[in-house]
mmCIF file of C-alpha atoms in Angstrom:
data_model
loop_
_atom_site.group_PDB
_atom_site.id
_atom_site.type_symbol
_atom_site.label_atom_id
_atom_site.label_comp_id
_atom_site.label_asym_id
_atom_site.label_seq_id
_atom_site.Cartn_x
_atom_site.Cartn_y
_atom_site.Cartn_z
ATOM 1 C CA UNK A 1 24.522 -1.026 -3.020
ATOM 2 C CA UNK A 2 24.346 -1.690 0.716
ATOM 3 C CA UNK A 3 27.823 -3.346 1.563
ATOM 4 C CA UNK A 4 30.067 -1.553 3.709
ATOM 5 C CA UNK A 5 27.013 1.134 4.226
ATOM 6 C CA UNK A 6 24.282 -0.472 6.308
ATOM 7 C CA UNK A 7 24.273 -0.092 10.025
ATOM 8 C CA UNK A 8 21.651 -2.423 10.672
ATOM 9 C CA UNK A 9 20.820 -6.109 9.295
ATOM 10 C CA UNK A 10 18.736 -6.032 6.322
ATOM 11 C CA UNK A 11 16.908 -8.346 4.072
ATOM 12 C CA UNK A 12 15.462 -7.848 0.119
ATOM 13 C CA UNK A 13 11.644 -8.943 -0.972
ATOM 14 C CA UNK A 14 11.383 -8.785 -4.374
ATOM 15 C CA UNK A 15 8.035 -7.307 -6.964
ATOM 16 C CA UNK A 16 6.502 -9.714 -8.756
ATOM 17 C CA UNK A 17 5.055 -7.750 -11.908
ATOM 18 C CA UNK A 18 5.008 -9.645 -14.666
ATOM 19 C CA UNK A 19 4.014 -13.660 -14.445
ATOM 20 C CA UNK A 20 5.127 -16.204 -16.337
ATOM 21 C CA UNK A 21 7.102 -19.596 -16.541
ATOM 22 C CA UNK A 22 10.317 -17.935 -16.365
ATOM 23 C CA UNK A 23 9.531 -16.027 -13.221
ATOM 24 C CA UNK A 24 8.405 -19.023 -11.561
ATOM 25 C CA UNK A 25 11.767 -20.518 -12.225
ATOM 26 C CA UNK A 26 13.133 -17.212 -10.523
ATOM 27 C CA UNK A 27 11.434 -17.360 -7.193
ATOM 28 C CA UNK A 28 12.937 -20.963 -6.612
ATOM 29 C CA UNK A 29 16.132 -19.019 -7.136
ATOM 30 C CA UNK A 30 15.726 -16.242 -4.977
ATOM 31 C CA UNK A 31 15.077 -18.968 -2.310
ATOM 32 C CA UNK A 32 18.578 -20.233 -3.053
ATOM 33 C CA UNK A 33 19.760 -16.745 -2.121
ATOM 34 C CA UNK A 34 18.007 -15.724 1.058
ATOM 35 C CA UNK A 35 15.113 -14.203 -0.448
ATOM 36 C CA UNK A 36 11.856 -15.543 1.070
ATOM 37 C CA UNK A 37 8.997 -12.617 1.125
ATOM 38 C CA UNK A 38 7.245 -10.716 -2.076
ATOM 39 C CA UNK A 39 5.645 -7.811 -3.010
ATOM 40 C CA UNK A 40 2.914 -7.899 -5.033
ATOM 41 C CA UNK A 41 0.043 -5.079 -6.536
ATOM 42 C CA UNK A 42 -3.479 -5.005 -6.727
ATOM 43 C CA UNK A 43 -3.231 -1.450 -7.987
ATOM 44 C CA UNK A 44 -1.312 0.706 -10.480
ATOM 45 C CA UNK A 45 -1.246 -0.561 -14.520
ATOM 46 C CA UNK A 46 2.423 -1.156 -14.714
ATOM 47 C CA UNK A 47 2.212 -3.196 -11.468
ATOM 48 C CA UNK A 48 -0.608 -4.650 -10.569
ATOM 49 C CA UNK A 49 -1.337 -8.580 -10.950
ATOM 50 C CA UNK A 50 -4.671 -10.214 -11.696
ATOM 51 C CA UNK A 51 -6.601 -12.336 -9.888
ATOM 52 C CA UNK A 52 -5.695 -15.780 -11.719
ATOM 53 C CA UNK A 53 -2.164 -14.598 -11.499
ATOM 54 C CA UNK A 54 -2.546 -13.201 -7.556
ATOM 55 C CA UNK A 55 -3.716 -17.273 -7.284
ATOM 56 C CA UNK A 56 -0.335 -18.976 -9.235
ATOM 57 C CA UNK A 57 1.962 -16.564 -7.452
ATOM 58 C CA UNK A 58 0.421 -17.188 -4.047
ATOM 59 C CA UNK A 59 0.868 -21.127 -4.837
ATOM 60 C CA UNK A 60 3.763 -21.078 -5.920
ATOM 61 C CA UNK A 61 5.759 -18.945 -2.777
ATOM 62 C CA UNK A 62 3.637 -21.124 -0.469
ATOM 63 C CA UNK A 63 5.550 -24.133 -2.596
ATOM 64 C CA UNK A 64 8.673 -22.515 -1.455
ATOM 65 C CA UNK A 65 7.974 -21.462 2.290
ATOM 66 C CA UNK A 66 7.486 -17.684 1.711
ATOM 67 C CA UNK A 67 5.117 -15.184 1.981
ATOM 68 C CA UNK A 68 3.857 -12.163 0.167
ATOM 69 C CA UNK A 69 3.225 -8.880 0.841
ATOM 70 C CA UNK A 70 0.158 -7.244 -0.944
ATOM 71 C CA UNK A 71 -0.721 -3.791 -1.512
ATOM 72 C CA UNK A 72 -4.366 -4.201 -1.472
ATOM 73 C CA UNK A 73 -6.729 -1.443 -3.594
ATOM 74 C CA UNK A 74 -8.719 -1.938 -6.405
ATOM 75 C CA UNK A 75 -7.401 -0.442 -9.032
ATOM 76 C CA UNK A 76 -10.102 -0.500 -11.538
ATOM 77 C CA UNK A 77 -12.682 1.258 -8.879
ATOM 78 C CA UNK A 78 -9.905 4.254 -8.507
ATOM 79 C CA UNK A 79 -9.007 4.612 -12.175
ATOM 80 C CA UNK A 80 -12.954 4.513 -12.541
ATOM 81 C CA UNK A 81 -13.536 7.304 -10.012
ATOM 82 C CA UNK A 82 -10.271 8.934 -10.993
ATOM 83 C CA UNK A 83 -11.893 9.492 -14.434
ATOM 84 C CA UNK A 84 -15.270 10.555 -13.414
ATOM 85 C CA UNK A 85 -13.451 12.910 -10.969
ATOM 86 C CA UNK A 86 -11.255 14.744 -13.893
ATOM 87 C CA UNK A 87 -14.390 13.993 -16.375
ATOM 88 C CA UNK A 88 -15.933 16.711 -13.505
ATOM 89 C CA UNK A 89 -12.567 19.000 -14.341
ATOM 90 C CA UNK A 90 -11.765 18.763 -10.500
ATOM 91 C CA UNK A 91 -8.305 18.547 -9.958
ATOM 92 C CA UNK A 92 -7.517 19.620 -6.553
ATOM 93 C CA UNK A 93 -5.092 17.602 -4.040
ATOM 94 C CA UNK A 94 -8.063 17.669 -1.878
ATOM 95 C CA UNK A 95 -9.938 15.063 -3.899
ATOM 96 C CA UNK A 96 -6.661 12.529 -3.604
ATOM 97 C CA UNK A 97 -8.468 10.340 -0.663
ATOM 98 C CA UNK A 98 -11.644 10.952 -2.665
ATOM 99 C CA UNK A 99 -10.044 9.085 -5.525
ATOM 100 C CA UNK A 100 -8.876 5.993 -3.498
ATOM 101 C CA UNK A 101 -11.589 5.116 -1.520
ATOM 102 C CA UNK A 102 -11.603 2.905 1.949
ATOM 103 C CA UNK A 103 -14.188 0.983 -0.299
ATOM 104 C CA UNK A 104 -11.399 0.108 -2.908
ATOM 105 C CA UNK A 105 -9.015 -0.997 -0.362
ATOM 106 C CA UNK A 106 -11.583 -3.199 1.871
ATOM 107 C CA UNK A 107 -12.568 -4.657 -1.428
ATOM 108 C CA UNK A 108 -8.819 -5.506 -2.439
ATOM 109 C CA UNK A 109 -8.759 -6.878 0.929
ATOM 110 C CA UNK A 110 -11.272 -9.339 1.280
ATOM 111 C CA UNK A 111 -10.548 -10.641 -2.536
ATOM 112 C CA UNK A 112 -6.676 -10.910 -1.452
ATOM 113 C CA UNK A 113 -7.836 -13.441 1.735
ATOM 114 C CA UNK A 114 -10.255 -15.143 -0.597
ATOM 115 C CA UNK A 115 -7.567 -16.360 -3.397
ATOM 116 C CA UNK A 116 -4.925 -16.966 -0.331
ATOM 117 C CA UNK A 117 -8.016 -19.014 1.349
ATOM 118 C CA UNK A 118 -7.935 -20.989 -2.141
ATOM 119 C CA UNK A 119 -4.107 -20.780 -2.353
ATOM 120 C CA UNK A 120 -3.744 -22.612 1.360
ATOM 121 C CA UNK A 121 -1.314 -19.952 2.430
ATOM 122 C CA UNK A 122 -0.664 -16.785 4.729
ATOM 123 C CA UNK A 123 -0.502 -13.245 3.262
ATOM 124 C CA UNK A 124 0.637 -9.775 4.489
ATOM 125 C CA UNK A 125 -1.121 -6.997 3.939
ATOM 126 C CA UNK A 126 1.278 -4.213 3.759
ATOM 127 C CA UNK A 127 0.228 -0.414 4.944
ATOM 128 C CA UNK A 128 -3.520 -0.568 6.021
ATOM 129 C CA UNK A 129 -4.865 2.387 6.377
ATOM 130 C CA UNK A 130 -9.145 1.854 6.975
ATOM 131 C CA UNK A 131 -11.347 0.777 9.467
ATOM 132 C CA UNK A 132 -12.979 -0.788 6.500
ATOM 133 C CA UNK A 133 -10.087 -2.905 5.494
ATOM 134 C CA UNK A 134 -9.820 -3.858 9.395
ATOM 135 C CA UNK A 135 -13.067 -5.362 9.623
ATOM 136 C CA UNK A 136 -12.254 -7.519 6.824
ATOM 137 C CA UNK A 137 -9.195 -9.086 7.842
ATOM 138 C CA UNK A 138 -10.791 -9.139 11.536
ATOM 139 C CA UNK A 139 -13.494 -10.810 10.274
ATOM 140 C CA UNK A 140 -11.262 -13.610 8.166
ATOM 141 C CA UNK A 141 -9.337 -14.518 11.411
ATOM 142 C CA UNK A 142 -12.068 -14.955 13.127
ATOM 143 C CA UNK A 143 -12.890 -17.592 10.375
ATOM 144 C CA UNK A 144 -9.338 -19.083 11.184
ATOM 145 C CA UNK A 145 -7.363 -17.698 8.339
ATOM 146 C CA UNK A 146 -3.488 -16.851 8.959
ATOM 147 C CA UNK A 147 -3.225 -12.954 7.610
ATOM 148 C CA UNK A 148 -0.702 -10.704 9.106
ATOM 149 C CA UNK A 149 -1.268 -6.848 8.795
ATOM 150 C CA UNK A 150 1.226 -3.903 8.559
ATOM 151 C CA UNK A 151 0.119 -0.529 9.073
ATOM 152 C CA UNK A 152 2.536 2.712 8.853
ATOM 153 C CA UNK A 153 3.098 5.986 11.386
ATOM 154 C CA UNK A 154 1.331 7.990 8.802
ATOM 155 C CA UNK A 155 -2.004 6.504 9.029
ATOM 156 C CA UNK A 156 -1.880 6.774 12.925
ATOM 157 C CA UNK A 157 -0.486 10.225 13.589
ATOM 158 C CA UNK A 158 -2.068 12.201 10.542
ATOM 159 C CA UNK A 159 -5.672 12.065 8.775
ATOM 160 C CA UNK A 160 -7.280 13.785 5.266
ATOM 161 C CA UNK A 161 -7.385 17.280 6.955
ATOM 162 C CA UNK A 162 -3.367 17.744 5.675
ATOM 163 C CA UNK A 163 -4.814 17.665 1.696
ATOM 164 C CA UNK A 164 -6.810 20.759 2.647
ATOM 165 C CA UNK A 165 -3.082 22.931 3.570
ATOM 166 C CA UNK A 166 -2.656 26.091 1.455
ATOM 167 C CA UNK A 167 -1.643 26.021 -1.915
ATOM 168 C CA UNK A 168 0.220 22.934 -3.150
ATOM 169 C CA UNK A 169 1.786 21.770 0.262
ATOM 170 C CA UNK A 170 -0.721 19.206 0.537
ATOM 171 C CA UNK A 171 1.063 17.861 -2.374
ATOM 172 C CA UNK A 172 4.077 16.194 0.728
ATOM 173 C CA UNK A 173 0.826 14.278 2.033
ATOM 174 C CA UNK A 174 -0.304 12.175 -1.134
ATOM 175 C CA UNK A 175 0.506 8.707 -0.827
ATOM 176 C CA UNK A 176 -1.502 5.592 -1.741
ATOM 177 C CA UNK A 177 -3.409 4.497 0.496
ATOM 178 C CA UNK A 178 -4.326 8.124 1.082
ATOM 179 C CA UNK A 179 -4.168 9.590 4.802
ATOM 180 C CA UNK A 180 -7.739 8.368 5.877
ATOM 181 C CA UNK A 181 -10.526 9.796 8.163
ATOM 182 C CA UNK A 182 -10.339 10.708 12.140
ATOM 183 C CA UNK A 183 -12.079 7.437 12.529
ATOM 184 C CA UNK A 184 -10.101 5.037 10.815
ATOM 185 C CA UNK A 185 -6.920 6.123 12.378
ATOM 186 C CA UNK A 186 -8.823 5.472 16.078
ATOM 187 C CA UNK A 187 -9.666 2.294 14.475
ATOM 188 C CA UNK A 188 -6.053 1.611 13.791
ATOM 189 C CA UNK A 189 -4.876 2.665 16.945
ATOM 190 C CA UNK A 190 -7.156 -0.125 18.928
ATOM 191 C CA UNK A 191 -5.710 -2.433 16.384
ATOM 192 C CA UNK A 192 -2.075 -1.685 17.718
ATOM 193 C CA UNK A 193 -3.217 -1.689 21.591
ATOM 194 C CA UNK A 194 -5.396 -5.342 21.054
ATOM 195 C CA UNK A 195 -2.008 -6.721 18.925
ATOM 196 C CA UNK A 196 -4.406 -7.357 15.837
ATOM 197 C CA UNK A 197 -1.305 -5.215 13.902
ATOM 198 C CA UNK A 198 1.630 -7.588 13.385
ATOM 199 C CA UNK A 199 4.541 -4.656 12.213
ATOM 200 C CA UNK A 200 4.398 -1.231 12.304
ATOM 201 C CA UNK A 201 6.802 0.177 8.991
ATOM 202 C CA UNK A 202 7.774 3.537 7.722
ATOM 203 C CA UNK A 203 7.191 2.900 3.958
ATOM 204 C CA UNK A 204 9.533 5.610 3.126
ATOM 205 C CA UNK A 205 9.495 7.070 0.304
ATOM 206 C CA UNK A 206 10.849 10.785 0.199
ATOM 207 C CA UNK A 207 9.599 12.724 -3.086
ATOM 208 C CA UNK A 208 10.768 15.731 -3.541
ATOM 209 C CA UNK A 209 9.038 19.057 -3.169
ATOM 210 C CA UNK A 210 11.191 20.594 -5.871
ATOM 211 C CA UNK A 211 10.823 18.889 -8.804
ATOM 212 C CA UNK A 212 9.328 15.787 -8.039
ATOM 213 C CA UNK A 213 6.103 16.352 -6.672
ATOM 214 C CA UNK A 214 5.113 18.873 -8.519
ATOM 215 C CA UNK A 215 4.866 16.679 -11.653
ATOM 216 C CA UNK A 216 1.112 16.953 -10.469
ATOM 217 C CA UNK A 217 0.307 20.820 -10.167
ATOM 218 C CA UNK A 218 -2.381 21.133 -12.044
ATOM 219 C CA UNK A 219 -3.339 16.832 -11.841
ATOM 220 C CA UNK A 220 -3.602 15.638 -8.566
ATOM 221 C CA UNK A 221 -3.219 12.319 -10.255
ATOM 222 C CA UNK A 222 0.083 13.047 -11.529
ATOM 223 C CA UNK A 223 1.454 13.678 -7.761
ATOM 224 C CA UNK A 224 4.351 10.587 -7.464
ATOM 225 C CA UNK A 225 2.556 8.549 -3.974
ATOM 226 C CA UNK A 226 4.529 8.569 -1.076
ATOM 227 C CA UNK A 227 5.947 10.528 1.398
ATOM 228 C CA UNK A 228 8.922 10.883 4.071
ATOM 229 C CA UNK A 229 7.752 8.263 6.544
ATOM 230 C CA UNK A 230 10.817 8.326 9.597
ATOM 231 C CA UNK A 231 10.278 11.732 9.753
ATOM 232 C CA UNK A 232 6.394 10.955 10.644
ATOM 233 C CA UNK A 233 7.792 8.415 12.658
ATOM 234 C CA UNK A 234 10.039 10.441 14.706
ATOM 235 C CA UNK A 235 8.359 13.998 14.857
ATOM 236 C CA UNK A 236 4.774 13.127 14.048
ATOM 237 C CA UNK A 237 4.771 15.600 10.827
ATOM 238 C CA UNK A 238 6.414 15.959 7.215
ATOM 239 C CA UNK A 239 8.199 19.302 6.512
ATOM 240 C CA UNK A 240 6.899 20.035 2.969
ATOM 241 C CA UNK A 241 9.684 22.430 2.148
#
């Protein structure tokens, strides 16, 4: 897809989603091609891993010099709140961050250093977006553990306040994690200036306003996650036509 088009170097990680014998066969494989980091879920239904298989697939990269790179909420706490949310007949794009909590990603977090404690290797935690989650890996360092962070241009340029725009337009903003508080995007910023945040990435992922995101016009939960990162990159906003 990318020969003769890129006009930069570029590498692949591949999602691990489904665990068994014959996909531990495959990652010795994708070493043989050039493919040395992962991406793995602790969140969605058709993604996410559990924790004895978050261990096996942590072992078995580390067997093969490579790292992963976790998206770290807990996805039984949001489809928990989710429900009591809609249970409540609330369905507004304002209660998006409400629905993924800082506690759910913290949690993720510190249960993703624990296994890769057990595992005896280094992890990335891909787009951090709390002062909550922060503490957690700050605290695990000091401890002496290897864990490298990423956090994106979204979650230091804008906050929750975009959910509350007019209408649907809030709709551009929902991405998972959700845009977080004033605070936690100060936090984040300190964690850039003190080099505690090892790669700053766009996580791009451009959903339509047309027919795409509106899926979810009358269920915030239905609202595809993601949003135009290089433009928050580059101009600090998303256009939401």
């Amino acid at each position: 897809m990318a020969d003769g088009k890129s006009s930069c170097d570029y590498g692949f990680h591949m999602s691990i989603t489904d665990w068994n014998d014959e996909a531990k066969k495959e990652i010795k494989e994708m070493t043989r091609q050039g493919v040395t980091s992962y991406k793995l879920y602790m969140a969605y239904d058709n993604l996410r891993v559990n924790d004895k298989e978050l261990f096996e697939i942590l072992s078995a990269i580390e067997e093969e010099h490579g790292i992963a790179g976790v998206h770290c909420e807990n996805g039984d706490i949001i489809k928990a709140v989710t429900e009591k949310l809609k249970a409540e007949e609330r369905h507004s794009i304002r209660l998006h961050p409400k629905s993924r909590p800082a506690e759910a990603e913290a949690e993720a977090v510190n249960r993703l250093l624990t296994i890769a404690k057990l595992a005896g290797t280094p992890v990335n935690i891909v787009h951090l977006s709390s002062r909550q989650g922060l503490k957690v890996v700050q605290r695990a360092r000091k401890e002496g553990q290897q864990v490298f962070v990423e956090t994106c241009p979204q979650y230091l340029i804008l906050d929750e306040k975009e959910y509350n725009r007019p209408g649907f337009s809030g709709a551009a903003f929902v991405c998972a994690p959700p845009l977080r508080k004033k605070e936690d995007r100060e936090a984040l910023w300190e964690a850039v200036a003190k080099g505690e945040v090892d790669m700053l990435g766009t996580d791009h992922c451009s959903f339509n306003m047309k027919d795409q995101k509106t899926r979810g016009k009358d269920d915030f939960t239905r609202i595809p996650d993601g949003l135009r990162g290089c433009p928050v990159a580059e101009y600090g906003k998303v256009h939401t036509e």
